Amino acid sequence: MDIKGKRTLVCGAGGFIGGHLVKSLKASGASEIRAVDIKPLDEWYQKTLGVENLSLDLQDKKNCYEATEGIDAVFQLAADMGGMGFIENNRALCMLSVLTNTHMLLAAKDQGVKGFFYSSSACVYNGEKQTNPDVVALKEEDAYPALPEDGYGWEKLFSERMCRHFEEDFGMRCRVARFHNVYGPHGTWDGGREKAPAAICRKVIAAKTSGNHEIEIWGDGHQTRSFMYIDDCTKGVHAIFESEIHEPINLGSSELVTINQLVDIVEEIAGVKLKRNYNLTAPKGVNGRNSDNTKIKQRLGWEPSIRLKDGLERTYAWIESEMLVLAK
């Protein structure tokens, strides 16, 4: 299904990935775009000119019908989520995102939407396969037998199954991507919902500007992750939506690093070396997680084009500019 000329809805458009996705869809030729988020418009991370922007709570079923009226393609990214600190301490809130996904699928079906994209997460993967920092990259089939991240991961896995059955039972074209740690400018970098790249950039900038050359790291620093830059993410979303891939598929980088190595890179960008204080009681998630990109390379020829260091340089510069503005 080609996105060009389609009337398109982006849910969660006031957030980090959603805001970037709206811009990329507009550049790709979507004829009309409706952008929806629960946040008031003045709190959106980005707003794109020529787009219909609405502040609606999509946990409310009637708002989902309003949002999908006259729409051909839905990109459902709306969710109550954040980094590991938020996920581990707000499991019930994360689970309640099932209301948004249920109501959006029902509204899309009833209003004749032609294509539905759902943003799932690597948090759906079986935790027993992520106990070692030297993790074997996770293949799509590693989500079963099911043992996902408590709360957030269970909700994502359940909603994946809903998409599958809406396609099987109602013929609604559904596509599902499992996002692996997306980062970049115009994202959350403070307040408790930020993810590791943004949090470390903020902490390094604060240490450098204050002269207190210390940094707190959650966990022992040996836990491993891969991080995908936002531009690679939006390109992957487009490709998956337009594809004939009916099952959930990984969308992430396979460039595995430890959290200590992530700090090394940001220190190099900042030109500082910091004393590291490890908080072993803080939320740290699984010990190791990486994306196996075999399937998406074979099916779509997609792989990330932006190295972690290059993406972090752009992210660091943007967060630094935001912090300087707040400091004035």
GROMACS .gro file of C-alpha atoms in nm:
model
  328
    1MET     CA    1   0.000   0.000   0.000
    2ASP     CA    2   0.164   0.321  -0.121
    3ILE     CA    3   0.130   0.613   0.122
    4LYS     CA    4   0.130   0.871  -0.159
    5GLY     CA    5  -0.207   1.036  -0.200
    6LYS     CA    6  -0.352   0.870   0.110
    7ARG     CA    7  -0.539   1.054   0.386
    8THR     CA    8  -0.325   0.966   0.685
    9LEU     CA    9  -0.368   0.969   1.063
   10VAL     CA   10  -0.075   0.969   1.307
   11CYS     CA   11  -0.168   0.887   1.667
   12GLY     CA   12   0.083   1.005   1.927
   13ALA     CA   13   0.191   1.281   1.688
   14GLY     CA   14   0.281   1.517   1.971
   15GLY     CA   15   0.550   1.280   2.093
   16PHE     CA   16   0.904   1.213   1.980
   17ILE     CA   17   0.866   0.944   1.712
   18GLY     CA   18   0.518   1.061   1.610
   19GLY     CA   19   0.635   1.417   1.545
   20HIS     CA   20   0.918   1.298   1.322
   21LEU     CA   21   0.685   1.055   1.145
   22VAL     CA   22   0.439   1.331   1.055
   23LYS     CA   23   0.719   1.529   0.890
   24SER     CA   24   0.845   1.228   0.696
   25LEU     CA   25   0.495   1.127   0.581
   26LYS     CA   26   0.433   1.479   0.454
   27ALA     CA   27   0.763   1.468   0.266
   28SER     CA   28   0.663   1.129   0.121
   29GLY     CA   29   0.347   1.263  -0.038
   30ALA     CA   30   0.062   1.176   0.198
   31SER     CA   31  -0.222   1.390   0.060
   32GLU     CA   32  -0.373   1.497   0.393
   33ILE     CA   33  -0.239   1.430   0.742
   34ARG     CA   34  -0.431   1.441   1.067
   35ALA     CA   35  -0.207   1.447   1.374
   36VAL     CA   36  -0.353   1.351   1.713
   37ASP     CA   37  -0.210   1.349   2.066
   38ILE     CA   38  -0.345   1.362   2.420
   39LYS     CA   39  -0.118   1.655   2.507
   40PRO     CA   40  -0.235   2.015   2.460
   41LEU     CA   41  -0.103   2.151   2.129
   42ASP     CA   42   0.143   2.387   2.299
   43GLU     CA   43   0.310   2.085   2.463
   44TRP     CA   44   0.374   1.891   2.142
   45TYR     CA   45   0.741   1.823   2.071
   46GLN     CA   46   0.695   1.919   1.705
   47LYS     CA   47   0.414   2.055   1.486
   48THR     CA   48   0.427   2.042   1.105
   49LEU     CA   49   0.277   2.311   0.883
   50GLY     CA   50  -0.013   2.208   0.664
   51VAL     CA   51  -0.126   1.933   0.901
   52GLU     CA   52  -0.454   1.907   1.093
   53ASN     CA   53  -0.349   1.890   1.460
   54LEU     CA   54  -0.598   1.767   1.720
   55SER     CA   55  -0.570   1.722   2.097
   56LEU     CA   56  -0.771   1.407   2.174
   57ASP     CA   57  -0.753   1.133   2.436
   58LEU     CA   58  -0.760   0.815   2.228
   59GLN     CA   59  -0.838   0.596   2.528
   60ASP     CA   60  -1.190   0.736   2.476
   61LYS     CA   61  -1.365   0.535   2.203
   62LYS     CA   62  -1.564   0.824   2.055
   63ASN     CA   63  -1.244   1.021   2.001
   64CYS     CA   64  -1.101   0.731   1.800
   65TYR     CA   65  -1.401   0.748   1.567
   66GLU     CA   66  -1.355   1.123   1.530
   67ALA     CA   67  -0.986   1.076   1.456
   68THR     CA   68  -1.037   0.805   1.190
   69GLU     CA   69  -1.321   0.972   1.000
   70GLY     CA   70  -1.230   0.995   0.631
   71ILE     CA   71  -0.889   0.833   0.686
   72ASP     CA   72  -0.716   0.578   0.458
   73ALA     CA   73  -0.406   0.493   0.666
   74VAL     CA   74  -0.351   0.488   1.044
   75PHE     CA   75  -0.014   0.496   1.220
   76GLN     CA   76  -0.089   0.405   1.582
   77LEU     CA   77   0.200   0.521   1.803
   78ALA     CA   78  -0.004   0.662   2.093
   79ALA     CA   79   0.088   0.502   2.428
   80ASP     CA   80   0.162   0.590   2.788
   81MET     CA   81   0.532   0.505   2.801
   82GLY     CA   82   0.886   0.620   2.868
   83GLY     CA   83   1.229   0.488   2.958
   84MET     CA   84   1.295   0.204   3.199
   85GLY     CA   85   1.249   0.425   3.504
   86PHE     CA   86   0.893   0.501   3.392
   87ILE     CA   87   0.808   0.151   3.268
   88GLU     CA   88   0.915  -0.027   3.586
   89ASN     CA   89   0.726   0.214   3.812
   90ASN     CA   90   0.404   0.259   3.610
   91ARG     CA   91   0.300  -0.089   3.498
   92ALA     CA   92  -0.075  -0.027   3.533
   93LEU     CA   93  -0.058   0.295   3.329
   94CYS     CA   94   0.136   0.112   3.057
   95MET     CA   95  -0.124  -0.165   3.050
   96LEU     CA   96  -0.404   0.089   3.005
   97SER     CA   97  -0.268   0.170   2.659
   98VAL     CA   98  -0.465  -0.140   2.555
   99LEU     CA   99  -0.772   0.087   2.558
  100THR     CA  100  -0.620   0.310   2.292
  101ASN     CA  101  -0.518   0.017   2.073
  102THR     CA  102  -0.853  -0.161   2.109
  103HIS     CA  103  -1.059   0.148   2.031
  104MET     CA  104  -0.834   0.253   1.743
  105LEU     CA  105  -0.859  -0.091   1.579
  106LEU     CA  106  -1.239  -0.095   1.619
  107ALA     CA  107  -1.274   0.258   1.480
  108ALA     CA  108  -1.040   0.184   1.189
  109LYS     CA  109  -1.237  -0.131   1.102
  110ASP     CA  110  -1.574   0.040   1.123
  111GLN     CA  111  -1.463   0.344   0.921
  112GLY     CA  112  -1.310   0.142   0.639
  113VAL     CA  113  -0.946   0.233   0.699
  114LYS     CA  114  -0.734   0.059   0.434
  115GLY     CA  115  -0.407   0.022   0.627
  116PHE     CA  116  -0.316   0.013   0.998
  117PHE     CA  117   0.039   0.037   1.138
  118TYR     CA  118   0.109  -0.050   1.503
  119SER     CA  119   0.428   0.040   1.686
  120SER     CA  120   0.519  -0.247   1.913
  121SER     CA  121   0.840  -0.283   2.114
  122ALA     CA  122   1.139  -0.506   2.179
  123CYS     CA  123   0.996  -0.526   2.532
  124VAL     CA  124   0.772  -0.807   2.402
  125TYR     CA  125   1.068  -1.047   2.392
  126ASN     CA  126   1.108  -1.333   2.637
  127GLY     CA  127   1.307  -1.207   2.936
  128GLU     CA  128   1.489  -1.540   2.976
  129LYS     CA  129   1.663  -1.472   2.644
  130GLN     CA  130   1.799  -1.139   2.776
  131THR     CA  131   1.977  -1.233   3.099
  132ASN     CA  132   2.334  -1.205   2.964
  133PRO     CA  133   2.504  -0.885   2.842
  134ASP     CA  134   2.658  -1.096   2.563
  135VAL     CA  135   2.307  -1.148   2.431
  136VAL     CA  136   2.228  -1.334   2.111
  137ALA     CA  137   2.042  -1.090   1.886
  138LEU     CA  138   1.667  -1.139   1.920
  139LYS     CA  139   1.480  -1.294   1.628
  140GLU     CA  140   1.110  -1.230   1.577
  141GLU     CA  141   1.019  -1.581   1.694
  142ASP     CA  142   1.190  -1.517   2.031
  143ALA     CA  143   0.874  -1.346   2.158
  144TYR     CA  144   0.734  -1.692   2.230
  145PRO     CA  145   0.695  -1.868   2.467
  146ALA     CA  146   0.574  -1.540   2.610
  147LEU     CA  147   0.760  -1.378   2.899
  148PRO     CA  148   0.771  -1.007   2.807
  149GLU     CA  149   0.856  -0.700   3.015
  150ASP     CA  150   0.597  -0.685   3.293
  151GLY     CA  151   0.324  -0.433   3.222
  152TYR     CA  152   0.444  -0.249   2.911
  153GLY     CA  153   0.570  -0.557   2.728
  154TRP     CA  154   0.258  -0.763   2.798
  155GLU     CA  155   0.035  -0.485   2.666
  156LYS     CA  156   0.243  -0.455   2.348
  157LEU     CA  157   0.237  -0.830   2.289
  158PHE     CA  158  -0.140  -0.848   2.344
  159SER     CA  159  -0.197  -0.559   2.102
  160GLU     CA  160   0.020  -0.729   1.841
  161ARG     CA  161  -0.215  -1.028   1.861
  162MET     CA  162  -0.517  -0.801   1.823
  163CYS     CA  163  -0.370  -0.661   1.502
  164ARG     CA  164  -0.311  -1.014   1.375
  165HIS     CA  165  -0.668  -1.123   1.444
  166PHE     CA  166  -0.823  -0.804   1.302
  167GLU     CA  167  -0.641  -0.884   0.979
  168GLU     CA  168  -0.741  -1.252   0.987
  169ASP     CA  169  -1.104  -1.204   1.093
  170PHE     CA  170  -1.196  -0.869   0.937
  171GLY     CA  171  -0.953  -0.840   0.645
  172MET     CA  172  -0.806  -0.514   0.779
  173ARG     CA  173  -0.452  -0.467   0.652
  174CYS     CA  174  -0.228  -0.450   0.963
  175ARG     CA  175   0.148  -0.406   0.989
  176VAL     CA  176   0.348  -0.431   1.314
  177ALA     CA  177   0.705  -0.316   1.388
  178ARG     CA  178   0.895  -0.394   1.708
  179PHE     CA  179   1.092  -0.077   1.785
  180HIS     CA  180   1.434  -0.114   1.950
  181ASN     CA  181   1.542   0.196   2.148
  182VAL     CA  182   1.480   0.493   1.920
  183TYR     CA  183   1.671   0.816   1.994
  184GLY     CA  184   1.742   1.155   1.839
  185PRO     CA  185   1.659   1.529   1.862
  186HIS     CA  186   1.314   1.655   1.966
  187GLY     CA  187   1.271   1.377   2.221
  188THR     CA  188   1.222   1.360   2.596
  189TRP     CA  189   1.550   1.427   2.777
  190ASP     CA  190   1.435   1.505   3.132
  191GLY     CA  191   1.150   1.443   3.373
  192GLY     CA  192   1.156   1.064   3.415
  193ARG     CA  193   1.033   0.939   3.077
  194GLU     CA  194   1.361   0.982   2.888
  195LYS     CA  195   1.558   0.685   2.757
  196ALA     CA  196   1.927   0.609   2.806
  197PRO     CA  197   2.086   0.809   2.518
  198ALA     CA  198   1.902   1.129   2.609
  199ALA     CA  199   1.952   1.079   2.984
  200ILE     CA  200   2.326   1.026   2.943
  201CYS     CA  201   2.358   1.328   2.712
  202ARG     CA  202   2.177   1.541   2.971
  203LYS     CA  203   2.390   1.413   3.259
  204VAL     CA  204   2.718   1.467   3.072
  205ILE     CA  205   2.616   1.820   2.966
  206ALA     CA  206   2.513   1.903   3.324
  207ALA     CA  207   2.842   1.767   3.464
  208LYS     CA  208   3.046   1.958   3.208
  209THR     CA  209   2.870   2.293   3.258
  210SER     CA  210   2.858   2.268   3.639
  211GLY     CA  211   3.220   2.162   3.678
  212ASN     CA  212   3.111   1.868   3.896
  213HIS     CA  213   3.267   1.597   3.681
  214GLU     CA  214   3.064   1.301   3.807
  215ILE     CA  215   2.783   1.098   3.654
  216GLU     CA  216   2.533   0.851   3.796
  217ILE     CA  217   2.477   0.539   3.587
  218TRP     CA  218   2.182   0.310   3.647
  219GLY     CA  219   2.302  -0.048   3.696
  220ASP     CA  220   2.661  -0.166   3.667
  221GLY     CA  221   2.713  -0.024   3.317
  222HIS     CA  222   2.769  -0.368   3.165
  223GLN     CA  223   2.411  -0.412   3.042
  224THR     CA  224   2.394  -0.401   2.660
  225ARG     CA  225   2.156  -0.238   2.413
  226SER     CA  226   2.130  -0.126   2.053
  227PHE     CA  227   2.003   0.221   1.962
  228MET     CA  228   1.835   0.333   1.638
  229TYR     CA  229   1.844   0.694   1.517
  230ILE     CA  230   1.504   0.850   1.449
  231ASP     CA  231   1.557   0.905   1.072
  232ASP     CA  232   1.630   0.535   1.025
  233CYS     CA  233   1.318   0.456   1.227
  234THR     CA  234   1.081   0.665   1.013
  235LYS     CA  235   1.226   0.520   0.691
  236GLY     CA  236   1.171   0.172   0.831
  237VAL     CA  237   0.813   0.252   0.931
  238HIS     CA  238   0.735   0.364   0.576
  239ALA     CA  239   0.888   0.049   0.428
  240ILE     CA  240   0.707  -0.185   0.667
  241PHE     CA  241   0.372  -0.012   0.617
  242GLU     CA  242   0.399  -0.042   0.238
  243SER     CA  243   0.524  -0.404   0.252
  244GLU     CA  244   0.350  -0.740   0.238
  245ILE     CA  245   0.496  -0.848   0.574
  246HIS     CA  246   0.199  -0.964   0.782
  247GLU     CA  247   0.383  -1.072   1.099
  248PRO     CA  248   0.560  -0.843   1.354
  249ILE     CA  249   0.911  -0.753   1.245
  250ASN     CA  250   1.216  -0.602   1.420
  251LEU     CA  251   1.298  -0.238   1.353
  252GLY     CA  252   1.625  -0.152   1.523
  253SER     CA  253   2.000  -0.130   1.504
  254SER     CA  254   2.223  -0.435   1.553
  255GLU     CA  255   2.515  -0.215   1.673
  256LEU     CA  256   2.541  -0.353   2.028
  257VAL     CA  257   2.705  -0.141   2.301
  258THR     CA  258   2.727  -0.150   2.678
  259ILE     CA  259   2.593   0.142   2.876
  260ASN     CA  260   2.953   0.216   2.973
  261GLN     CA  261   3.043   0.237   2.604
  262LEU     CA  262   2.746   0.466   2.547
  263VAL     CA  263   2.885   0.696   2.817
  264ASP     CA  264   3.231   0.673   2.654
  265ILE     CA  265   3.088   0.801   2.325
  266VAL     CA  266   2.902   1.092   2.485
  267GLU     CA  267   3.210   1.187   2.690
  268GLU     CA  268   3.413   1.193   2.369
  269ILE     CA  269   3.155   1.420   2.203
  270ALA     CA  270   3.160   1.651   2.506
  271GLY     CA  271   3.538   1.645   2.547
  272VAL     CA  272   3.524   1.545   2.914
  273LYS     CA  273   3.599   1.244   3.136
  274LEU     CA  274   3.372   1.188   3.432
  275LYS     CA  275   3.385   0.987   3.752
  276ARG     CA  276   3.120   0.716   3.727
  277ASN     CA  277   2.892   0.637   4.019
  278TYR     CA  278   2.687   0.319   3.971
  279ASN     CA  279   2.339   0.307   4.120
  280LEU     CA  280   2.273  -0.065   4.151
  281THR     CA  281   1.923  -0.013   4.292
  282ALA     CA  282   1.794   0.196   4.002
  283PRO     CA  283   1.577   0.046   3.724
  284LYS     CA  284   1.803  -0.100   3.456
  285GLY     CA  285   1.587  -0.343   3.256
  286VAL     CA  286   1.721  -0.665   3.108
  287ASN     CA  287   2.094  -0.739   3.104
  288GLY     CA  288   2.119  -0.758   2.726
  289ARG     CA  289   1.903  -0.681   2.423
  290ASN     CA  290   1.989  -0.657   2.054
  291SER     CA  291   1.798  -0.665   1.727
  292ASP     CA  292   1.841  -0.945   1.473
  293ASN     CA  293   1.781  -0.767   1.142
  294THR     CA  294   1.804  -1.071   0.917
  295LYS     CA  295   1.436  -1.068   0.822
  296ILE     CA  296   1.402  -0.697   0.747
  297LYS     CA  297   1.723  -0.700   0.541
  298GLN     CA  298   1.600  -0.997   0.339
  299ARG     CA  299   1.244  -0.873   0.291
  300LEU     CA  300   1.293  -0.496   0.255
  301GLY     CA  301   1.664  -0.435   0.210
  302TRP     CA  302   1.648  -0.202   0.514
  303GLU     CA  303   1.924  -0.148   0.765
  304PRO     CA  304   2.025   0.155   0.971
  305SER     CA  305   2.236   0.408   0.783
  306ILE     CA  306   2.337   0.629   1.078
  307ARG     CA  307   2.612   0.513   1.315
  308LEU     CA  308   2.552   0.551   1.686
  309LYS     CA  309   2.830   0.809   1.729
  310ASP     CA  310   2.695   1.024   1.446
  311GLY     CA  311   2.339   1.010   1.578
  312LEU     CA  312   2.454   1.088   1.931
  313GLU     CA  313   2.646   1.394   1.809
  314ARG     CA  314   2.321   1.535   1.664
  315THR     CA  315   2.123   1.440   1.974
  316TYR     CA  316   2.382   1.584   2.211
  317ALA     CA  317   2.389   1.915   2.021
  318TRP     CA  318   2.011   1.946   2.032
  319ILE     CA  319   1.982   1.863   2.404
  320GLU     CA  320   2.267   2.104   2.482
  321SER     CA  321   2.084   2.384   2.299
  322GLU     CA  322   1.763   2.307   2.489
  323MET     CA  323   1.946   2.311   2.823
  324LEU     CA  324   2.115   2.641   2.740
  325VAL     CA  325   1.777   2.799   2.662
  326LEU     CA  326   1.636   2.682   2.996
  327ALA     CA  327   1.944   2.809   3.180
  328LYS     CA  328   1.894   3.167   3.055
   0.00000   0.00000   0.00000
